[in-house]
CSV table of C-alpha atoms in Angstrom, one decimal:
chain,number,residue,atom,x,y,z
A,1,MET,CA,-13.5,26.5,-13.1
A,2,ILE,CA,-16.4,25.6,-15.4
A,3,ILE,CA,-14.9,27.6,-18.3
A,4,LYS,CA,-11.3,26.2,-17.7
A,5,SER,CA,-12.6,22.6,-17.7
A,6,TRP,CA,-15.0,22.8,-20.6
A,7,ASN,CA,-12.6,20.9,-23.1
A,8,VAL,CA,-12.2,17.9,-20.8
A,9,PRO,CA,-14.9,15.2,-21.3
A,10,GLY,CA,-17.0,13.6,-18.6
A,11,PRO,CA,-20.4,12.1,-17.8
A,12,LEU,CA,-23.6,14.1,-17.8
A,13,ASN,CA,-23.9,16.5,-14.8
A,14,LEU,CA,-27.2,16.8,-13.0
A,15,PRO,CA,-28.2,20.0,-11.2
A,16,ILE,CA,-26.7,20.5,-7.8
A,17,ILE,CA,-25.1,17.0,-7.5
A,18,GLY,CA,-23.2,16.9,-10.7
A,19,ALA,CA,-22.0,13.4,-11.5
A,20,ALA,CA,-22.4,12.1,-7.9
A,21,TYR,CA,-25.3,10.0,-9.0
A,22,LYS,CA,-22.8,7.7,-10.8
A,23,PHE,CA,-21.4,6.7,-7.3
A,24,MET,CA,-24.7,6.1,-5.5
A,25,ILE,CA,-23.8,2.4,-5.3
A,26,ARG,CA,-22.6,-0.1,-2.8
A,27,PRO,CA,-18.9,0.5,-1.8
A,28,GLU,CA,-18.0,-3.0,-3.0
A,29,ASN,CA,-19.0,-2.0,-6.5
A,30,MET,CA,-17.0,1.2,-6.5
A,31,TYR,CA,-14.0,-0.5,-8.2
A,32,ASN,CA,-16.0,-1.6,-11.2
A,33,ARG,CA,-17.7,1.8,-11.6
A,34,LEU,CA,-14.4,3.6,-11.5
A,35,MET,CA,-13.0,1.2,-14.1
A,36,GLU,CA,-16.0,1.7,-16.4
A,37,ILE,CA,-15.7,5.5,-16.3
A,38,GLN,CA,-12.0,5.4,-16.9
A,39,GLU,CA,-12.3,3.0,-19.8
A,40,LYS,CA,-15.0,5.3,-21.4
A,41,TYR,CA,-12.6,8.3,-21.2
A,42,PRO,CA,-9.1,6.8,-21.8
A,43,ASP,CA,-7.3,10.2,-22.1
A,44,GLY,CA,-8.8,11.5,-18.8
A,45,VAL,CA,-12.1,12.5,-17.4
A,46,LYS,CA,-13.6,15.3,-15.2
A,47,LEU,CA,-16.3,14.7,-12.6
A,48,TRP,CA,-18.3,17.3,-10.8
A,49,PHE,CA,-19.4,16.4,-7.3
A,50,GLY,CA,-21.7,19.3,-6.5
A,51,PRO,CA,-19.3,22.3,-6.5
A,52,LYS,CA,-16.2,20.0,-6.3
A,53,LEU,CA,-14.3,19.4,-9.6
A,54,ILE,CA,-12.3,16.2,-9.8
A,55,TYR,CA,-10.0,15.1,-12.7
A,56,PHE,CA,-8.9,11.5,-13.3
A,57,LEU,CA,-5.6,11.6,-15.4
A,58,HIS,CA,-4.6,8.6,-17.5
A,59,LYS,CA,-2.0,9.9,-19.9
A,60,PRO,CA,1.6,9.4,-18.4
A,61,GLU,CA,2.6,12.8,-19.6
A,62,HIS,CA,-0.2,14.4,-17.7
A,63,ILE,CA,0.5,12.3,-14.6
A,64,GLU,CA,4.2,13.3,-14.6
A,65,LYS,CA,3.3,17.0,-14.8
A,66,ILE,CA,1.4,16.7,-11.5
A,67,LEU,CA,3.4,14.1,-9.5
A,68,SER,CA,6.8,15.5,-10.4
A,69,SER,CA,5.9,19.0,-9.2
A,70,TYR,CA,7.2,20.2,-5.8
A,71,LYS,CA,4.3,22.7,-5.8
A,72,LEU,CA,1.6,20.1,-6.1
A,73,VAL,CA,2.3,17.8,-3.1
A,74,GLN,CA,-0.8,18.5,-1.0
A,75,LYS,CA,-3.0,15.4,-0.6
A,76,ASP,CA,-6.6,15.8,-1.5
A,77,GLU,CA,-9.0,16.6,1.3
A,78,ALA,CA,-10.8,13.3,0.9
A,79,TYR,CA,-7.8,11.8,2.8
A,80,ASN,CA,-9.0,13.6,5.9
A,81,ILE,CA,-11.4,10.8,6.6
A,82,ALA,CA,-8.5,8.6,7.7
A,83,ILE,CA,-7.1,11.2,10.1
A,84,PRO,CA,-9.0,9.7,13.1
A,85,VAL,CA,-7.1,6.4,12.5
A,86,ILE,CA,-3.6,7.5,11.6
A,87,GLY,CA,-3.5,11.1,12.4
A,88,GLU,CA,-1.4,13.6,10.4
A,89,GLY,CA,1.5,11.2,10.0
A,90,LEU,CA,3.8,11.4,6.9
A,91,ILE,CA,1.1,10.1,4.5
A,92,LEU,CA,-1.5,12.7,5.4
A,93,ALA,CA,0.6,15.6,6.7
A,94,PRO,CA,0.1,19.1,5.4
A,95,VAL,CA,2.8,20.2,3.0
A,96,LEU,CA,5.0,22.2,5.5
A,97,LYS,CA,4.9,19.4,8.1
A,98,TRP,CA,5.5,16.8,5.4
A,99,ARG,CA,8.6,18.5,4.1
A,100,LYS,CA,10.2,18.7,7.6
A,101,ASN,CA,9.2,15.2,8.7
A,102,ARG,CA,10.1,13.4,5.5
A,103,LYS,CA,13.6,14.7,5.7
A,104,ILE,CA,14.0,13.4,9.2
A,105,ILE,CA,12.4,10.0,8.6
A,106,MET,CA,14.2,9.4,5.3
A,107,THR,CA,17.5,8.8,7.1
A,108,SER,CA,16.1,5.6,8.6
A,109,PHE,CA,15.6,4.2,5.0
A,110,HIS,CA,19.2,4.5,3.9
A,111,GLN,CA,20.4,1.3,2.2
A,112,LYS,CA,22.9,0.6,5.0
A,113,ASN,CA,20.0,0.4,7.5
A,114,LEU,CA,17.9,-1.7,5.2
A,115,ASP,CA,20.7,-4.2,4.7
A,116,GLN,CA,20.8,-4.7,8.5
A,117,PHE,CA,17.1,-5.5,8.6
A,118,VAL,CA,17.5,-8.6,6.5
A,119,THR,CA,18.2,-10.8,9.6
A,120,ILE,CA,14.9,-9.6,11.1
A,121,PHE,CA,13.1,-10.2,7.8
A,122,THR,CA,14.5,-13.7,7.9
A,123,GLU,CA,13.6,-14.4,11.5
A,124,LYS,CA,10.0,-13.3,11.0
A,125,SER,CA,9.7,-15.4,7.8
A,126,TYR,CA,10.8,-18.5,9.6
A,127,ILE,CA,8.1,-17.9,12.2
A,128,LEU,CA,5.6,-17.6,9.4
A,129,ASN,CA,6.8,-20.9,8.1
A,130,SER,CA,6.3,-22.5,11.5
A,131,VAL,CA,2.8,-21.0,11.8
A,132,LEU,CA,1.8,-22.3,8.4
A,133,GLU,CA,2.7,-25.9,9.3
A,134,LYS,CA,-0.7,-26.2,11.0
A,135,GLN,CA,-2.4,-25.0,7.9
A,136,VAL,CA,-1.0,-27.4,5.3
A,137,GLY,CA,-3.6,-28.5,2.8
A,138,LYS,CA,-6.3,-26.2,4.1
A,139,ASN,CA,-8.0,-23.3,2.4
A,140,ILE,CA,-6.7,-20.5,4.6
A,141,ASN,CA,-7.2,-16.8,5.1
A,142,ILE,CA,-3.6,-16.0,4.1
A,143,TYR,CA,-4.2,-12.3,4.7
A,144,ASP,CA,-4.5,-12.9,8.4
A,145,PHE,CA,-1.1,-14.7,8.6
A,146,LEU,CA,0.6,-12.2,6.4
A,147,THR,CA,-0.8,-9.3,8.4
A,148,LYS,CA,0.7,-10.7,11.6
A,149,CYS,CA,4.0,-11.4,10.0
A,150,SER,CA,4.1,-7.8,8.5
A,151,LEU,CA,3.2,-6.3,11.9
A,152,ASP,CA,5.9,-8.3,13.7
A,153,THR,CA,8.5,-7.3,11.1
A,154,LEU,CA,7.5,-3.6,10.9
A,155,CYS,CA,7.6,-3.2,14.7
A,156,GLU,CA,11.0,-4.7,15.1
A,157,THR,CA,12.6,-3.0,12.1
A,158,SER,CA,11.1,0.4,12.5
A,159,MET,CA,10.7,0.6,16.3
A,160,LYS,CA,12.9,-2.1,17.8
A,161,LEU,CA,9.9,-3.6,19.5
A,162,ARG,CA,9.2,-7.4,19.6
A,163,LEU,CA,5.5,-8.0,19.6
A,164,ASN,CA,5.5,-11.7,18.6
A,165,VAL,CA,2.0,-11.4,17.4
A,166,GLN,CA,2.5,-14.4,15.0
A,167,ASN,CA,2.8,-16.7,18.0
A,168,GLU,CA,-0.3,-15.3,19.8
A,169,ASN,CA,-4.0,-15.7,19.4
A,170,ASN,CA,-5.0,-12.1,18.7
A,171,SER,CA,-7.3,-10.1,16.5
A,172,TYR,CA,-4.9,-7.7,14.8
A,173,GLY,CA,-5.6,-9.1,11.4
A,174,TYR,CA,-9.3,-8.7,11.8
A,175,MET,CA,-8.8,-5.2,13.2
A,176,PHE,CA,-6.8,-3.9,10.2
A,177,ASP,CA,-9.2,-5.6,7.8
A,178,LYS,CA,-12.4,-4.2,9.4
A,179,LEU,CA,-11.0,-0.7,10.0
A,180,MET,CA,-10.3,-0.6,6.2
A,181,GLN,CA,-13.8,-1.6,5.4
A,182,LEU,CA,-15.4,0.9,7.8
A,183,ILE,CA,-13.4,3.8,6.5
A,184,HIS,CA,-14.3,2.8,3.0
A,185,ILE,CA,-18.0,2.5,3.9
A,186,LYS,CA,-17.9,6.1,5.1
A,187,LEU,CA,-16.0,7.2,2.0
A,188,GLY,CA,-18.0,5.2,-0.4
A,189,TYR,CA,-21.6,5.9,0.7
A,190,LEU,CA,-22.2,9.6,0.1
A,191,TRP,CA,-24.8,9.7,2.9
A,192,ASN,CA,-22.4,8.3,5.4
A,193,LYS,CA,-20.5,11.6,5.2
A,194,PHE,CA,-23.0,12.7,7.9
A,195,ASP,CA,-21.9,11.2,11.2
A,196,PHE,CA,-25.5,10.7,12.5
A,197,ILE,CA,-26.3,8.5,9.6
A,198,TYR,CA,-23.1,6.5,10.0
A,199,ASN,CA,-24.0,6.1,13.7
A,200,ILE,CA,-27.6,5.0,12.9
A,201,PHE,CA,-26.3,2.0,11.0
A,202,GLY,CA,-24.1,1.0,13.9
A,203,TYR,CA,-20.8,1.6,12.0
A,204,GLU,CA,-19.6,4.3,14.4
A,205,LYS,CA,-19.8,2.1,17.5
A,206,GLU,CA,-17.8,-0.7,15.8
A,207,PHE,CA,-15.3,1.8,14.4
A,208,ARG,CA,-14.7,3.3,17.9
A,209,VAL,CA,-14.1,-0.2,19.4
A,210,LEU,CA,-11.6,-1.2,16.7
A,211,LEU,CA,-9.9,2.3,16.8
A,212,LYS,CA,-9.3,1.9,20.5
A,213,VAL,CA,-7.5,-1.5,19.9
A,214,PHE,CA,-5.4,0.1,17.2
A,215,HIS,CA,-4.5,3.2,19.3
A,216,ASP,CA,-3.7,1.0,22.3
A,217,LEU,CA,-1.2,-0.8,20.1
A,218,SER,CA,0.3,2.6,19.0
A,219,ASP,CA,0.5,3.8,22.6
A,220,LYS,CA,2.2,0.6,23.6
A,221,VAL,CA,4.9,1.2,21.0
A,222,VAL,CA,5.4,4.8,22.1
A,223,GLN,CA,5.5,3.9,25.8
A,224,GLU,CA,8.0,1.1,25.3
A,225,LYS,CA,10.3,3.5,23.4
A,226,GLN,CA,10.0,6.2,26.0
A,227,LYS,CA,10.7,3.7,28.7
A,228,ALA,CA,13.8,2.6,26.9
A,229,ASN,CA,15.0,6.1,26.5
A,230,ASN,CA,14.4,6.8,30.2
A,231,ILE,CA,16.8,4.0,31.2
A,232,GLU,CA,19.2,5.0,28.5
A,233,GLU,CA,19.2,1.8,26.7
A,234,ASP,CA,17.4,0.4,23.7
A,235,ILE,CA,14.6,-2.2,23.8
A,236,LEU,CA,16.6,-4.7,21.7
A,237,TYR,CA,20.0,-3.4,20.8
A,238,GLN,CA,22.9,-1.9,22.8
A,239,ASP,CA,25.3,-2.0,19.8
A,240,SER,CA,25.9,1.5,18.5
A,241,LYS,CA,26.5,0.0,15.0
A,242,LYS,CA,22.9,-1.2,14.8
A,243,PRO,CA,20.7,0.9,12.5
A,244,GLN,CA,19.0,4.0,13.6
A,245,VAL,CA,15.4,3.0,12.9
A,246,PHE,CA,12.4,5.1,12.1
A,247,LEU,CA,11.3,5.6,15.7
A,248,ASP,CA,14.9,6.5,16.7
A,249,CYS,CA,15.0,9.2,14.1
A,250,ILE,CA,11.8,11.0,15.1
A,251,VAL,CA,12.5,10.7,18.9
A,252,ASP,CA,16.1,11.7,18.7
A,253,SER,CA,15.3,14.7,16.4
A,254,GLY,CA,13.5,16.4,19.3
A,255,GLN,CA,11.1,18.0,16.7
A,256,PHE,CA,8.0,15.9,17.3
A,257,SER,CA,5.4,16.5,20.0
A,258,SER,CA,3.8,13.6,21.8
A,259,ASN,CA,0.8,13.8,19.6
A,260,GLU,CA,3.0,14.0,16.4
A,261,LEU,CA,5.0,11.0,17.6
A,262,ARG,CA,1.8,9.0,18.1
A,263,ASP,CA,0.6,10.1,14.6
A,264,GLU,CA,3.8,8.9,12.9
A,265,VAL,CA,3.7,5.5,14.8
A,266,SER,CA,0.0,5.0,13.9
A,267,MET,CA,0.7,5.9,10.3
A,268,PHE,CA,3.6,3.4,10.0
A,269,LEU,CA,1.7,0.6,11.8
A,270,PHE,CA,-1.4,1.0,9.8
A,271,ALA,CA,-0.1,1.8,6.3
A,272,GLY,CA,3.0,-0.3,6.5
A,273,THR,CA,1.3,-3.4,7.8
A,274,GLU,CA,-1.8,-3.2,5.6
A,275,THR,CA,0.0,-2.5,2.3
A,276,ALA,CA,2.7,-5.2,2.9
A,277,ALA,CA,0.1,-7.9,3.8
A,278,SER,CA,-2.2,-7.0,0.9
A,279,THR,CA,0.6,-7.0,-1.6
A,280,LEU,CA,1.9,-10.3,-0.4
A,281,CYS,CA,-1.6,-11.8,-0.7
A,282,PHE,CA,-1.6,-11.0,-4.4
A,283,VAL,CA,1.9,-12.3,-4.9
A,284,PHE,CA,1.1,-15.6,-3.2
A,285,ALA,CA,-2.1,-15.9,-5.3
A,286,VAL,CA,-0.2,-15.3,-8.5
A,287,LEU,CA,2.4,-17.8,-7.7
A,288,GLY,CA,-0.3,-20.3,-6.9
A,289,MET,CA,-2.0,-19.6,-10.2
A,290,PHE,CA,1.1,-19.9,-12.4
A,291,GLN,CA,3.0,-22.9,-11.2
A,292,ASP,CA,5.7,-22.5,-13.9
A,293,VAL,CA,6.4,-19.0,-12.6
A,294,GLN,CA,6.6,-20.3,-9.0
A,295,ASP,CA,9.1,-23.0,-10.2
A,296,LYS,CA,11.3,-20.3,-11.8
A,297,VAL,CA,11.2,-18.2,-8.7
A,298,LEU,CA,12.2,-21.2,-6.5
A,299,GLN,CA,15.0,-22.2,-8.9
A,300,GLU,CA,16.4,-18.7,-8.8
A,301,ILE,CA,16.2,-18.7,-5.0
A,302,VAL,CA,18.1,-22.0,-4.9
A,303,ASP,CA,20.7,-20.8,-7.4
A,304,VAL,CA,21.4,-17.6,-5.5
A,305,VAL,CA,20.7,-18.5,-1.8
A,306,GLY,CA,20.9,-22.2,-1.8
A,307,LEU,CA,18.6,-24.8,0.0
A,308,GLU,CA,19.7,-24.2,3.6
A,309,ARG,CA,21.5,-20.8,3.8
A,310,ASP,CA,19.7,-17.7,5.1
A,311,PRO,CA,19.5,-14.9,2.6
A,312,GLU,CA,22.0,-12.1,2.9
A,313,PRO,CA,21.6,-8.5,1.7
A,314,GLN,CA,23.9,-9.0,-1.4
A,315,ASP,CA,21.7,-12.0,-2.4
A,316,LEU,CA,18.6,-10.0,-2.8
A,317,HIS,CA,20.0,-7.9,-5.6
A,318,HIS,CA,20.6,-11.1,-7.6
A,319,LEU,CA,17.0,-12.2,-7.3
A,320,GLN,CA,16.1,-10.4,-10.5
A,321,TYR,CA,13.4,-12.8,-11.8
A,322,THR,CA,11.7,-12.8,-8.4
A,323,GLU,CA,11.7,-9.0,-8.5
A,324,ARG,CA,10.1,-9.0,-11.9
A,325,VAL,CA,7.4,-11.3,-10.6
A,326,ILE,CA,6.7,-9.0,-7.7
A,327,LYS,CA,6.6,-6.0,-10.0
A,328,GLU,CA,4.2,-7.7,-12.4
A,329,SER,CA,2.0,-8.6,-9.5
A,330,LEU,CA,1.9,-4.9,-8.5
A,331,ARG,CA,1.1,-4.0,-12.0
A,332,LEU,CA,-2.0,-6.2,-12.1
A,333,PHE,CA,-2.9,-5.6,-8.5
A,334,PRO,CA,-1.6,-2.2,-7.3
A,335,VAL,CA,-2.5,-2.1,-3.6
A,336,ALA,CA,-2.5,1.7,-3.6
A,337,SER,CA,-4.9,1.7,-6.5
A,338,LEU,CA,-6.2,5.3,-6.2
A,339,PHE,CA,-4.5,8.4,-4.8
A,340,GLY,CA,-5.1,12.1,-5.3
A,341,ARG,CA,-3.7,15.6,-5.0
A,342,SER,CA,-5.2,19.1,-4.4
A,343,VAL,CA,-4.3,21.5,-7.2
A,344,THR,CA,-3.1,24.7,-5.5
A,345,GLN,CA,-2.5,26.7,-8.6
A,346,ASP,CA,-3.6,26.6,-12.3
A,347,THR,CA,-1.6,23.9,-13.9
A,348,ASP,CA,-1.0,23.3,-17.6
A,349,VAL,CA,-0.6,19.6,-18.2
A,350,GLY,CA,-0.1,20.0,-22.0
A,351,ASP,CA,-3.6,19.4,-23.4
A,352,PHE,CA,-5.6,21.4,-21.0
A,353,ILE,CA,-5.3,23.5,-17.8
A,354,ILE,CA,-6.4,22.1,-14.5
A,355,PRO,CA,-7.7,25.0,-12.4
A,356,LYS,CA,-6.8,25.9,-8.9
A,357,TYR,CA,-8.9,24.3,-6.2
A,358,ALA,CA,-9.7,21.2,-8.4
A,359,SER,CA,-8.6,17.7,-7.3
A,360,VAL,CA,-6.6,15.3,-9.4
A,361,TYR,CA,-6.8,11.5,-9.0
A,362,PHE,CA,-4.8,8.7,-10.5
A,363,GLY,CA,-6.5,5.4,-11.1
A,364,VAL,CA,-3.4,3.2,-10.9
A,365,ASN,CA,-5.3,0.0,-11.6
A,366,TYR,CA,-6.6,1.4,-14.9
A,367,ILE,CA,-3.3,3.0,-15.9
A,368,HIS,CA,-1.5,-0.4,-15.2
A,369,LYS,CA,-4.0,-2.2,-17.4
A,370,ASN,CA,-4.2,0.3,-20.3
A,371,ALA,CA,-3.6,-1.7,-23.5
A,372,LYS,CA,-2.0,1.4,-25.1
A,373,TYR,CA,1.0,0.9,-22.8
A,374,TRP,CA,0.6,-2.7,-21.8
A,375,PRO,CA,-0.1,-5.1,-24.7
A,376,ASN,CA,-2.4,-8.0,-23.7
A,377,PRO,CA,-2.7,-6.3,-20.2
A,378,LEU,CA,-4.3,-9.2,-18.4
A,379,LYS,CA,-1.5,-11.6,-19.3
A,380,PHE,CA,0.9,-12.3,-16.4
A,381,ASP,CA,4.3,-11.6,-17.9
A,382,PRO,CA,7.3,-10.8,-15.6
A,383,ASP,CA,9.5,-10.1,-18.6
A,384,ARG,CA,7.6,-6.8,-19.0
A,385,PHE,CA,10.1,-5.6,-16.4
A,386,LEU,CA,13.3,-6.6,-18.2
A,387,PRO,CA,15.5,-3.5,-18.4
A,388,GLU,CA,15.1,-3.2,-22.2
A,389,GLU,CA,11.3,-3.3,-21.9
A,390,VAL,CA,11.2,-0.8,-19.1
A,391,GLU,CA,13.2,1.7,-21.2
A,392,LYS,CA,10.4,1.6,-23.9
A,393,ARG,CA,7.7,2.9,-21.5
A,394,HIS,CA,7.1,6.2,-19.9
A,395,PRO,CA,7.9,6.0,-16.2
A,396,CYS,CA,4.4,7.1,-15.2
A,397,THR,CA,2.8,4.1,-16.9
A,398,TYR,CA,3.8,2.2,-13.7
A,399,ILE,CA,3.3,3.9,-10.4
A,400,PRO,CA,2.5,1.4,-7.7
A,401,PHE,CA,4.5,3.5,-5.2
A,402,SER,CA,3.3,6.8,-6.7
A,403,TYR,CA,6.0,9.0,-8.3
A,404,GLY,CA,7.9,12.2,-7.7
A,405,PRO,CA,8.7,14.0,-4.4
A,406,ARG,CA,5.8,12.5,-2.5
A,407,ASN,CA,6.3,8.9,-3.5
A,408,CYS,CA,6.4,6.0,-1.0
A,409,ILE,CA,9.6,6.1,1.1
A,410,GLY,CA,9.3,2.4,1.9
A,411,LYS,CA,9.4,0.9,-1.6
A,412,ASN,CA,13.0,-0.5,-1.2
A,413,TYR,CA,12.2,-1.8,2.3
A,414,SER,CA,9.1,-3.5,0.9
A,415,MET,CA,10.8,-5.1,-2.0
A,416,MET,CA,13.6,-6.5,0.2
A,417,ASN,CA,11.2,-7.8,2.7
A,418,MET,CA,9.1,-9.6,0.1
A,419,LYS,CA,12.1,-11.2,-1.5
A,420,VAL,CA,13.2,-12.6,1.9
A,421,ILE,CA,9.8,-13.9,2.7
A,422,LEU,CA,9.5,-15.7,-0.7
A,423,SER,CA,13.0,-17.1,-0.3
A,424,ILE,CA,12.1,-18.7,3.0
A,425,VAL,CA,8.6,-19.8,2.4
A,426,LEU,CA,9.0,-21.2,-1.1
A,427,ARG,CA,11.8,-23.5,-0.1
A,428,LYS,CA,9.5,-25.2,2.3
A,429,TYR,CA,6.0,-24.8,0.8
A,430,LYS,CA,4.4,-25.1,-2.6
A,431,ILE,CA,1.7,-22.4,-3.0
A,432,HIS,CA,-1.7,-23.2,-4.6
A,433,CYS,CA,-4.6,-21.0,-5.6
A,434,ALA,CA,-8.1,-21.8,-6.6
A,435,TYR,CA,-8.1,-19.0,-9.2
A,436,LYS,CA,-6.9,-20.1,-12.6
A,437,ARG,CA,-7.0,-16.9,-14.6
A,438,ILE,CA,-6.4,-13.2,-13.9
A,439,GLU,CA,-9.9,-12.6,-15.4
A,440,ASP,CA,-11.5,-14.8,-12.7
A,441,ILE,CA,-10.3,-12.5,-9.8
A,442,LYS,CA,-12.9,-10.0,-8.7
A,443,LEU,CA,-11.5,-7.0,-6.9
A,444,LYS,CA,-12.9,-4.4,-4.4
A,445,MET,CA,-11.6,-1.1,-3.1
A,446,THR,CA,-11.2,-0.4,0.6
A,447,LEU,CA,-8.5,2.1,1.3
A,448,VAL,CA,-6.4,-0.4,-0.6
A,449,LEU,CA,-7.1,-2.9,-3.4
A,450,ARG,CA,-8.4,-6.3,-2.1
A,451,PHE,CA,-9.7,-9.6,-3.4
A,452,LYS,CA,-13.5,-9.4,-3.4
A,453,ASP,CA,-13.9,-13.1,-2.6
A,454,GLY,CA,-10.6,-13.7,-0.8
A,455,ALA,CA,-7.2,-14.9,-2.0
A,456,LYS,CA,-8.2,-18.6,-2.1
A,457,VAL,CA,-4.6,-19.7,-1.3
A,458,SER,CA,-3.4,-23.0,0.3
A,459,VAL,CA,0.0,-24.4,0.9
A,460,THR,CA,1.5,-27.9,0.8
A,461,LEU,CA,4.9,-29.2,2.0
A,462,ARG,CA,7.5,-29.7,-0.7
């Protein structure tokens, strides 16, 4: 591996630990350290962590070679740290299990099913509107409200279960946020890899308490579904024309054990809720920062949907400017800002060979801000995503949902849901944000990208 990697640059390696000394920092500073290293090596970098060789790829041609390969779909072993939370669901599943399960689960994401979810997206957005009435004019933790909205929406669209957490006083928002932090602390501090050290600092006890809350939620969903099946009716729907949702697909397939069923439910609840809420936080902040953009989005919504009518599936396709705003928000703030693969065979990416047993990571936040592909990268410009502009760029210069066979299966669901939420919320509220420039926003990495100092969002009635 040393010989094969000699022509790829990287920082000085110390005996035994390699470049690990570069990351002996507080987890909240990990984002800045990774950006510094990637900026120093714009064409890619190798890092030795003891005997472990890790590459960060930055050139879109190199990225495509890895992500488009059906032979390189194994997630990196670092992901195993999240298995106690979400099990070996679709995101973390070994390759053979992933191939089988994805084929089954994908049927629930067909467009005809997604179209039927729009009424649920709308209902949950109106509840969000109602909840926000008590927050008008206040500096609010918008993440908490969006987490509950996302959880409500996900449970009903994917599992046909009404949780109604938006109307309850519960700690689900705190639970998701804190679990993310605790996992990242274990991942970020090298010495926390040892369980006894993690336990000494009290993290393990808090982690177990929160994990029980989350697994109780997962078990509740599974039990409700099994109860519904036992009495041969659905929790919410008795109409055979209603969509076969995610949980229907995996239960009806008969190919999932009880543990596998729980893993898939946990994965969807955790990953789906967290990524949706975090993405919407960034979109809300951007709209609050750039009032002219917010005005254009609102005008498009009024032109397409109207002032009173509920959005319909066919409307969402016509919200083109709104979609560009969401995409530009994801460019600047890709929630899944770092992901990796295990290299299971020697792989020639063009300029060098990545040896078997190495790991490859993709720093999405750096790729999305690389001035070589994105002129004036910190400028918020939705027109970067006009069709004629998109055609000029390599597809792997923009990978918020990954790329290739193991990309995110929920990207269309996510886009439709966000369009509905914006079409409901913006007709009632004007969004404000204390940040004035993209440069003012400090970021941190948990398992996803977050505001370091909060979103600083408020709403007022129109």
